[in-house]
């Protein structure tokens, strides 16, 4: 799910910023430097796709995991020089100013030799919500092959985190994982710790269990929406314990007609972590909260997992690998609410109101709450490479500048010398004063990419399709005066930014955003945004702005907080009002 807050704001300006992606813990394996982990090729062959309209395909097709080939001169997906999908996109590609927009591209990660066609990347379906146009905009700024995304983090909607940290690549297939996200294998290889030199090109021998026909019990709730739907029967997956609504299943399987008999996790061959929290059917059709602690594959048998139970940590048991139900973090609150109602009505399993039933439901609440609050154990480096001039998007040039000569786009106010970027609790990073900053001090100018309303709409559409839980959306609405016209434009600082875009929101701010007209070319005046303190800010204190959002989740916890954030109900109480069971379009 992508959590994008789209708001109407006061004072004729708007700022959107995602807060849920913060709160990452410290990584306890060897971590490359920020510069090393971000090494990418600076190539114009990728940037030509930056401004294409949103390209959608005829449904999403999950490709089988793609094996590594010895010939790196062909597309890793289609294994050809010319893509079989080019004709599907030929009309859309006409806007690209390039003699051959369908030529083979090299992966944007430095030293990676993998080649692909842009159209093959669009059609590949390598991971859930795989949307290369979005990656080009927000995640990496270049086109990358799947070797540079942690498959598990990406599938759980942590798409920015998926590109961070050291990734362990599979030797046999184009697939990678963080060390903390390594999947269950047929044998336990033990430690993955290696020297820095060994890690540079290490590809893991991961013998992942093959999915076969599953004959056990199925989880009683749809894994795609975590809701009940009286109008739709659940389909039981043929290769694991998952159940799903037909309308929640949006994916096709490449070279197969059994699309609606296998869940999306199985189609994409989603891999759970070796310590994931899962549901296991323990007794009387009651699914119990558990955590994986070990795994094995005995001779002639299928892979098994050793799990311990939240309701009784001393109780351990072995269960088949594909008999455990994985829960996506974003679905955890809704699933708990559904399960409370589901088990309160059942008479053929553990009594919901009995001592055992209440203990199991308490354990379920604890597990689902921890799953919902989960963040991948990967350090995200602080923002850096701050800019001192605006970047003009093609849409801004075409709409505003046209053929007029540009004046300087260098900022008028550089960021104050007494500022530093540091972690700010659940907010991620924030801006702090290193020495006292007096009241009414201009601490900097809000810098970003100047875009038009049309380009804003395109970017919002891309971010929505990608469903990234960590979507970066830093935006100020301002205006340009062009003769007698006033036109709304936007400063997008998701990637082109300075310290001002890192300032967090508070309902008790100590800074304010103001506008100042500044000529950028003949007859065109841009109302620039600058940030000024409204009170003296003491050394070590954080700077805050009031974003003037409506209907958003605020993390400031001040007495003045006007957040509409609703507290999630992790109690055992079942709502008494009449249930309204409706369908749901799929995973958020």
XYZ file of C-alpha atoms in Angstrom:
588
model
C 0.000 0.000 0.000
C 1.153 3.521 -0.734
C 0.272 5.996 1.957
C 0.088 9.343 0.153
C -1.578 12.210 1.923
C -3.349 14.478 -0.553
C -4.711 17.541 1.151
C -6.276 20.931 0.632
C -4.365 23.444 2.666
C -4.791 26.876 4.066
C -2.857 30.018 3.218
C -2.719 29.087 -0.477
C 0.134 26.655 -0.051
C 0.410 22.954 0.296
C 3.018 20.546 1.543
C 2.850 16.774 1.416
C 5.299 14.574 3.257
C 5.255 10.908 4.229
C 5.971 10.117 7.852
C 5.386 6.374 8.111
C 8.721 5.417 6.576
C 10.717 6.454 9.622
C 11.802 4.641 12.719
C 14.412 2.263 11.338
C 16.658 0.349 13.692
C 20.422 -0.081 13.526
C 21.759 -2.703 11.144
C 24.031 -5.262 12.770
C 25.712 -6.554 9.608
C 28.398 -4.880 7.557
C 26.944 -1.812 5.874
C 28.386 0.015 2.860
C 28.879 3.742 2.998
C 25.996 5.899 1.730
C 27.983 6.783 -1.364
C 28.792 3.149 -2.058
C 25.205 1.960 -1.695
C 23.989 4.685 -4.040
C 26.512 4.161 -6.830
C 24.662 4.490 -10.095
C 25.592 5.200 -13.652
C 24.964 8.736 -14.803
C 23.344 7.801 -18.093
C 21.144 9.774 -20.464
C 19.871 6.507 -21.956
C 17.568 6.184 -18.927
C 16.609 9.827 -18.478
C 14.865 9.879 -21.867
C 12.063 7.860 -20.240
C 11.590 10.367 -17.400
C 8.694 12.279 -18.932
C 6.701 9.576 -20.656
C 2.983 9.459 -19.877
C 2.014 6.814 -17.357
C 2.394 3.532 -19.222
C 0.074 0.755 -18.122
C -0.025 -2.759 -19.498
C -2.848 -5.202 -20.108
C -2.958 -6.542 -16.567
C 0.031 -7.555 -14.484
C 1.790 -10.785 -15.418
C 4.002 -12.483 -12.846
C 7.090 -13.844 -14.550
C 8.751 -16.962 -13.247
C 11.994 -16.162 -11.462
C 14.453 -15.362 -14.223
C 17.579 -17.486 -14.366
C 20.967 -15.879 -14.832
C 22.432 -16.298 -18.291
C 26.060 -16.349 -19.346
C 25.396 -14.014 -22.271
C 25.103 -10.482 -20.838
C 24.717 -8.944 -24.294
C 21.031 -9.925 -24.516
C 18.013 -8.753 -22.520
C 17.884 -10.773 -19.293
C 14.081 -11.075 -19.629
C 13.373 -11.878 -23.292
C 16.904 -13.103 -24.185
C 16.765 -11.181 -27.465
C 18.230 -8.071 -29.050
C 14.748 -6.781 -29.973
C 11.949 -6.860 -27.426
C 8.740 -8.776 -28.266
C 6.750 -6.074 -26.445
C 7.894 -3.047 -28.452
C 4.801 -2.841 -30.662
C 2.569 -2.537 -27.602
C 4.281 0.727 -26.636
C 5.214 2.144 -30.033
C 2.636 4.965 -29.980
C 3.538 5.988 -26.443
C 7.227 6.096 -27.290
C 6.771 8.674 -30.049
C 7.333 11.480 -27.542
C 10.887 10.264 -26.867
C 13.436 12.319 -28.750
C 15.614 9.357 -29.609
C 16.292 7.516 -32.848
C 15.789 4.133 -31.193
C 13.845 4.199 -27.906
C 13.672 0.396 -27.963
C 17.416 -0.246 -27.848
C 18.991 -2.410 -25.149
C 19.796 -0.567 -21.925
C 22.387 -1.390 -19.295
C 21.309 -1.514 -15.652
C 21.828 1.841 -13.941
C 23.783 0.354 -11.031
C 27.489 0.897 -11.522
C 29.421 -2.284 -12.396
C 26.226 -4.234 -13.152
C 26.331 -5.662 -16.678
C 22.697 -6.804 -16.897
C 20.904 -5.549 -20.004
C 17.200 -5.101 -20.656
C 14.626 -3.359 -22.825
C 12.485 -0.674 -21.249
C 9.369 -2.448 -22.530
C 10.552 -5.761 -21.027
C 10.975 -4.099 -17.634
C 7.426 -2.760 -17.861
C 6.029 -6.190 -18.695
C 8.307 -8.293 -16.511
C 6.178 -8.526 -13.365
C 9.265 -9.539 -11.390
C 7.826 -8.397 -8.045
C 4.395 -7.254 -6.799
C 3.652 -3.686 -7.919
C 6.775 -3.664 -10.088
C 6.572 -0.273 -11.792
C 9.865 0.886 -13.384
C 8.561 4.357 -14.265
C 8.079 5.014 -10.555
C 11.565 3.721 -9.709
C 12.961 6.114 -12.298
C 11.124 8.988 -10.605
C 11.467 8.282 -6.885
C 13.400 5.184 -5.876
C 16.660 5.162 -7.795
C 16.450 7.832 -10.545
C 17.783 5.215 -12.950
C 16.379 1.946 -14.249
C 17.604 -1.045 -12.260
C 17.418 -4.797 -12.702
C 15.944 -6.882 -9.827
C 19.441 -7.629 -8.461
C 19.302 -4.259 -6.699
C 16.053 -4.643 -4.744
C 15.491 -6.828 -1.693
C 12.632 -8.995 -2.975
C 11.034 -9.396 0.458
C 11.163 -5.718 1.489
C 9.888 -4.670 -1.931
C 6.951 -7.089 -1.754
C 5.985 -5.737 1.675
C 5.754 -2.182 0.232
C 9.107 -0.960 1.647
C 10.404 -0.054 -1.797
C 12.937 2.582 -0.743
C 14.408 0.357 1.952
C 14.582 -2.434 -0.644
C 17.363 -0.519 -2.439
C 19.379 0.313 0.699
C 22.117 -1.669 2.438
C 24.062 -4.701 1.302
C 22.101 -7.084 -0.909
C 22.882 -10.775 -1.242
C 22.232 -11.861 -4.839
C 21.066 -15.362 -5.734
C 23.561 -17.235 -7.863
C 20.958 -19.024 -9.971
C 18.355 -16.281 -10.525
C 18.017 -12.506 -10.818
C 16.907 -12.009 -7.233
C 18.392 -10.443 -4.101
C 17.765 -10.183 -0.355
C 19.086 -8.278 2.620
C 21.068 -10.460 5.038
C 18.232 -10.035 7.552
C 15.675 -11.024 4.890
C 17.262 -14.238 3.614
C 14.522 -16.775 2.837
C 13.813 -20.272 4.097
C 15.962 -22.819 2.236
C 16.040 -26.610 2.067
C 19.157 -26.612 4.220
C 20.309 -24.129 6.837
C 23.600 -22.648 5.554
C 24.361 -21.008 8.892
C 26.090 -17.629 9.024
C 26.151 -15.339 6.000
C 28.865 -13.128 7.457
C 31.661 -12.519 4.939
C 34.510 -10.108 4.454
C 33.900 -6.864 2.614
C 35.840 -8.146 -0.407
C 33.842 -11.379 -0.529
C 30.571 -9.496 -0.221
C 31.268 -7.233 -3.186
C 30.411 -9.933 -5.729
C 28.950 -12.668 -3.565
C 25.996 -14.548 -4.988
C 24.273 -16.846 -2.528
C 23.581 -20.533 -3.133
C 19.970 -20.434 -1.916
C 18.147 -23.731 -2.406
C 14.597 -22.423 -2.008
C 11.844 -25.064 -1.569
C 9.719 -25.652 -4.673
C 5.988 -25.002 -4.366
C 3.977 -28.173 -4.913
C 0.329 -29.158 -4.526
C -0.869 -28.257 -1.035
C -3.378 -30.524 0.747
C -3.580 -28.974 4.228
C -6.002 -26.492 5.806
C -6.434 -22.981 4.427
C -6.482 -19.671 6.289
C -10.147 -18.583 6.605
C -9.668 -14.894 5.654
C -8.641 -13.355 2.320
C -4.904 -12.581 2.352
C -5.428 -9.894 -0.285
C -7.754 -7.589 1.665
C -8.006 -9.079 5.194
C -11.794 -8.673 5.047
C -14.851 -10.870 4.744
C -17.164 -10.555 1.774
C -20.554 -12.218 1.937
C -20.970 -11.963 -1.844
C -17.726 -13.742 -2.795
C -16.515 -17.243 -2.029
C -12.881 -17.643 -1.071
C -10.578 -19.473 -3.467
C -8.117 -21.838 -1.828
C -4.590 -21.617 -3.215
C -3.358 -24.878 -4.754
C 0.211 -24.466 -3.495
C -0.053 -22.913 -0.007
C -2.499 -22.279 2.856
C -3.670 -18.875 1.582
C -7.250 -18.051 0.580
C -8.296 -15.081 -1.537
C -11.259 -13.350 -3.168
C -11.300 -13.473 -6.980
C -11.577 -9.657 -7.096
C -8.503 -9.292 -4.851
C -6.386 -11.300 -7.281
C -5.118 -8.952 -10.002
C -2.182 -10.939 -11.340
C -1.765 -13.286 -14.273
C 0.813 -16.051 -14.382
C 3.160 -16.140 -17.338
C 2.616 -19.166 -19.606
C -0.224 -20.545 -17.476
C -4.022 -20.640 -17.488
C -4.309 -21.344 -13.752
C -4.261 -17.717 -12.707
C -7.133 -17.889 -10.228
C -6.060 -21.114 -8.540
C -2.764 -19.867 -7.127
C -2.433 -16.882 -4.780
C -0.330 -13.872 -5.749
C 2.362 -14.720 -3.191
C 2.861 -18.076 -4.909
C 2.756 -16.520 -8.389
C 5.565 -14.143 -7.415
C 7.252 -16.837 -5.285
C 7.255 -14.479 -2.298
C 9.751 -15.575 0.364
C 9.165 -15.160 4.097
C 12.091 -14.322 6.360
C 13.715 -16.904 8.596
C 12.318 -15.272 11.738
C 8.961 -14.010 10.441
C 5.782 -14.012 12.519
C 3.043 -16.132 10.985
C -0.271 -17.885 11.612
C -0.283 -21.653 12.181
C -3.330 -23.892 12.561
C -2.811 -25.556 15.932
C -6.139 -26.934 17.144
C -9.822 -27.144 16.213
C -9.556 -24.932 13.113
C -8.116 -22.092 15.236
C -5.179 -20.263 13.654
C -2.574 -19.352 16.249
C 0.071 -16.600 16.395
C 3.584 -18.013 16.049
C 7.158 -17.132 15.086
C 9.658 -19.103 13.006
C 12.768 -20.131 14.960
C 14.342 -22.818 12.726
C 13.872 -24.849 9.534
C 14.959 -28.196 8.086
C 14.517 -30.613 5.197
C 14.957 -34.264 6.103
C 15.772 -36.858 3.449
C 12.737 -37.650 1.327
C 10.550 -35.086 3.095
C 9.381 -31.547 2.429
C 10.839 -28.493 4.160
C 9.526 -27.877 7.669
C 9.563 -24.861 9.972
C 10.044 -24.902 13.713
C 7.729 -22.366 15.344
C 7.081 -21.117 18.853
C 3.686 -19.795 19.911
C 2.926 -16.352 21.292
C 0.362 -17.834 23.689
C 2.885 -20.359 25.060
C 6.539 -19.561 24.152
C 7.679 -22.850 25.680
C 5.634 -24.801 23.146
C 7.565 -25.605 19.956
C 6.465 -27.673 16.987
C 7.438 -28.451 13.393
C 5.008 -27.588 10.576
C 5.195 -27.807 6.748
C 6.750 -24.752 5.084
C 3.663 -23.796 3.070
C 1.171 -24.345 5.905
C 2.026 -21.020 7.594
C 0.156 -17.825 6.686
C 2.211 -14.677 6.143
C 0.584 -11.285 6.868
C 1.526 -8.052 5.101
C 2.251 -5.339 7.720
C -0.214 -2.847 6.281
C -3.064 -5.388 6.517
C -2.458 -6.355 10.159
C -4.985 -3.987 11.869
C -7.789 -4.893 9.475
C -7.035 -8.591 9.785
C -7.192 -8.447 13.582
C -10.578 -6.733 13.483
C -11.866 -9.334 11.010
C -10.535 -12.281 13.023
C -12.151 -10.999 16.240
C -15.546 -10.934 14.553
C -14.904 -14.211 12.742
C -14.006 -16.235 15.835
C -16.679 -14.611 18.021
C -19.285 -16.173 15.676
C -17.708 -19.611 15.293
C -18.979 -22.620 17.248
C -16.784 -25.283 15.629
C -13.447 -24.231 17.145
C -12.013 -22.861 20.386
C -14.630 -20.789 22.220
C -13.723 -17.130 21.731
C -14.867 -16.267 25.279
C -13.133 -19.191 26.993
C -9.858 -18.807 28.864
C -7.991 -20.529 26.032
C -9.766 -18.441 23.399
C -8.990 -15.158 25.154
C -5.353 -16.168 25.612
C -5.054 -17.024 21.922
C -6.729 -13.771 20.854
C -4.412 -11.774 23.138
C -1.429 -13.483 21.515
C -2.917 -12.746 18.087
C -3.289 -9.067 18.998
C 0.319 -8.867 20.194
C 1.682 -10.506 17.060
C -0.359 -8.472 14.571
C 0.504 -5.222 16.360
C 4.224 -6.051 16.100
C 3.804 -6.976 12.419
C 2.054 -3.656 11.735
C 4.833 -1.697 13.479
C 7.574 -3.683 11.754
C 10.255 -1.847 9.788
C 13.081 -3.622 7.936
C 16.278 -3.694 9.978
C 18.224 -1.600 7.484
C 19.903 1.748 8.082
C 18.809 4.473 5.691
C 21.533 7.111 5.380
C 20.630 10.729 6.147
C 19.750 12.996 3.225
C 22.794 14.559 1.594
C 23.913 16.195 -1.641
C 21.856 19.318 -0.970
C 21.317 21.727 -3.873
C 21.720 25.493 -4.160
C 19.654 26.076 -7.272
C 16.297 25.022 -8.671
C 15.937 22.291 -11.251
C 13.541 23.135 -14.068
C 11.417 20.221 -15.197
C 10.587 19.956 -18.902
C 6.939 20.644 -18.071
C 7.897 23.927 -16.382
C 10.051 24.962 -19.329
C 7.299 24.160 -21.832
C 4.537 25.843 -19.800
C 6.298 28.853 -18.289
C 9.727 29.570 -19.753
C 9.040 28.649 -23.376
C 11.624 30.401 -25.563
C 12.619 33.096 -23.083
C 16.153 33.327 -21.732
C 16.456 32.158 -18.137
C 17.993 34.275 -15.421
C 19.885 32.572 -12.596
C 18.045 29.796 -10.749
C 20.478 29.951 -7.836
C 18.721 30.323 -4.484
C 18.644 33.704 -2.774
C 18.960 32.380 0.796
C 21.459 29.620 1.516
C 20.710 27.321 4.436
C 21.772 28.716 7.819
C 25.218 27.695 9.036
C 23.858 26.555 12.437
C 21.814 23.638 11.058
C 22.420 19.892 11.044
C 20.461 16.793 9.992
C 19.920 14.191 12.739
C 17.503 11.334 13.523
C 14.184 12.566 14.942
C 12.500 9.535 16.480
C 9.517 8.194 14.549
C 9.750 11.106 12.109
C 12.931 9.788 10.487
C 15.409 12.653 10.100
C 14.939 16.272 11.135
C 16.736 19.628 11.134
C 18.359 20.783 14.394
C 20.094 23.953 15.572
C 23.793 23.561 16.418
C 23.797 26.989 18.098
C 21.057 29.392 19.134
C 19.214 30.890 16.142
C 17.452 34.229 16.871
C 13.792 34.958 16.192
C 12.877 36.191 12.664
C 15.973 34.580 11.133
C 15.687 33.269 7.580
C 17.139 29.768 7.828
C 16.911 28.879 4.153
C 14.988 28.681 0.898
C 12.882 25.683 -0.098
C 14.623 24.162 -3.128
C 13.345 21.525 -5.522
C 12.283 20.749 -9.056
C 9.831 23.256 -10.516
C 6.967 21.356 -12.147
C 3.606 22.170 -13.728
C 0.147 21.047 -12.598
C 0.095 18.462 -15.402
C 3.423 16.991 -14.297
C 2.207 16.941 -10.691
C -0.779 14.849 -11.777
C 1.516 12.448 -13.645
C 3.795 12.017 -10.633
C 0.856 11.434 -8.310
C -0.437 8.741 -10.676
C 2.954 7.004 -10.774
C 3.269 7.066 -6.995
C -0.229 5.694 -6.618
C 0.361 2.786 -8.996
C 3.610 1.789 -7.279
C 1.935 1.399 -3.861
C 5.164 2.155 -2.028
C 4.609 2.504 1.723
C 7.662 4.792 1.810
C 6.677 7.096 -1.039
C 8.568 10.373 -0.887
C 6.218 13.284 -1.462
C 7.673 16.674 -0.527
C 5.803 19.413 -2.308
C 5.096 23.117 -2.005
C 2.483 24.853 -4.075
C 3.418 28.355 -5.194
C 2.766 30.665 -8.158
C 4.498 32.365 -11.038
C 3.342 35.696 -12.433
C 3.585 35.748 -16.218
C 2.506 39.180 -17.347
C -1.101 39.489 -16.170
C -1.453 35.765 -15.478
C -0.847 33.965 -12.190
C -0.161 30.257 -12.669
C 0.065 27.580 -9.996
C 3.349 25.678 -10.039
C 4.916 23.239 -7.610
C 8.298 22.739 -5.988
C 8.920 18.987 -5.724
C 11.892 18.230 -3.477
C 11.576 14.442 -3.309
C 14.993 14.071 -4.967
C 16.319 17.562 -5.722
C 16.372 19.211 -2.303
C 18.137 21.079 0.471
C 17.800 21.069 4.266
C 14.466 22.931 4.230
C 12.556 19.939 2.866
C 13.739 17.845 5.845
C 12.042 20.125 8.418
C 9.296 18.122 10.149
C 5.724 19.135 10.923
C 4.448 20.176 14.338
C 1.192 21.703 15.507
C 3.419 23.907 17.684
C 5.884 25.178 15.039
C 8.875 27.435 15.585
C 9.242 28.343 11.903
C 6.964 29.646 9.170
C 7.020 29.503 5.352
C 6.746 32.821 3.508
C 6.856 33.830 -0.148
C 9.076 36.307 -1.936
C 8.740 37.337 -5.634
C 11.873 36.783 -7.691
C 12.302 37.221 -11.453
C 13.491 34.118 -13.279
C 13.154 35.299 -16.884
C 11.607 38.156 -18.847
C 8.128 39.028 -17.512
C 8.110 35.915 -15.276
C 8.249 36.169 -11.478
C 8.450 33.108 -9.227
C 7.136 33.347 -5.680
C 9.968 31.592 -3.883
C 9.446 29.898 -0.531
C 11.728 30.793 2.356
C 11.667 29.540 5.938
C 11.881 31.960 8.882
C 12.019 31.321 12.622
C 9.090 32.626 14.686
C 10.992 32.375 17.968
C 14.536 31.887 19.168
C 15.607 28.271 18.678
C 18.010 27.018 21.300
C 21.049 24.881 20.580
C 20.106 21.222 20.063
C 16.409 21.957 19.430
C 14.599 20.808 16.295
C 13.062 23.148 13.728
C 9.371 22.623 12.914
C 6.821 23.913 10.403
C 3.049 23.638 10.449
C 2.236 22.053 7.098
C -1.425 23.145 7.399
C -2.556 19.677 6.431
C -6.066 18.396 6.832
C -6.945 14.739 7.459
C -3.473 13.423 8.184
C -1.517 11.473 10.775
C 0.549 13.825 12.924
C 3.397 12.614 15.140
C 4.099 15.835 17.054
C 2.264 14.846 20.299
C 1.945 18.476 21.398
C -1.067 19.764 23.377
C -2.081 21.760 20.299
C -2.072 18.689 18.038
C -5.116 18.656 15.766
C -4.290 15.355 14.061
C -7.196 13.272 12.899
C -5.163 10.160 13.643
C -7.369 7.404 15.016
C -5.991 4.992 17.578
C -5.946 1.412 16.331
C -7.958 -1.017 18.429
C -5.809 -3.959 19.531
C -8.188 -4.917 22.370
C -10.260 -8.106 22.577
C -13.537 -6.208 22.454
C -15.695 -7.016 19.443
C -17.761 -4.188 17.983
C -21.441 -4.653 18.874
C -22.874 -2.681 16.011
C -24.315 -4.510 13.026
C -21.532 -5.693 10.761
C -21.271 -4.261 7.302
C -19.319 -6.860 5.360
C -18.320 -5.501 1.977
C -15.904 -6.364 -0.742
C -12.503 -4.784 -1.004
C -10.593 -4.098 -4.221
C -7.413 -5.795 -3.064
C -4.320 -5.060 -1.056
C -4.039 -1.381 -0.133
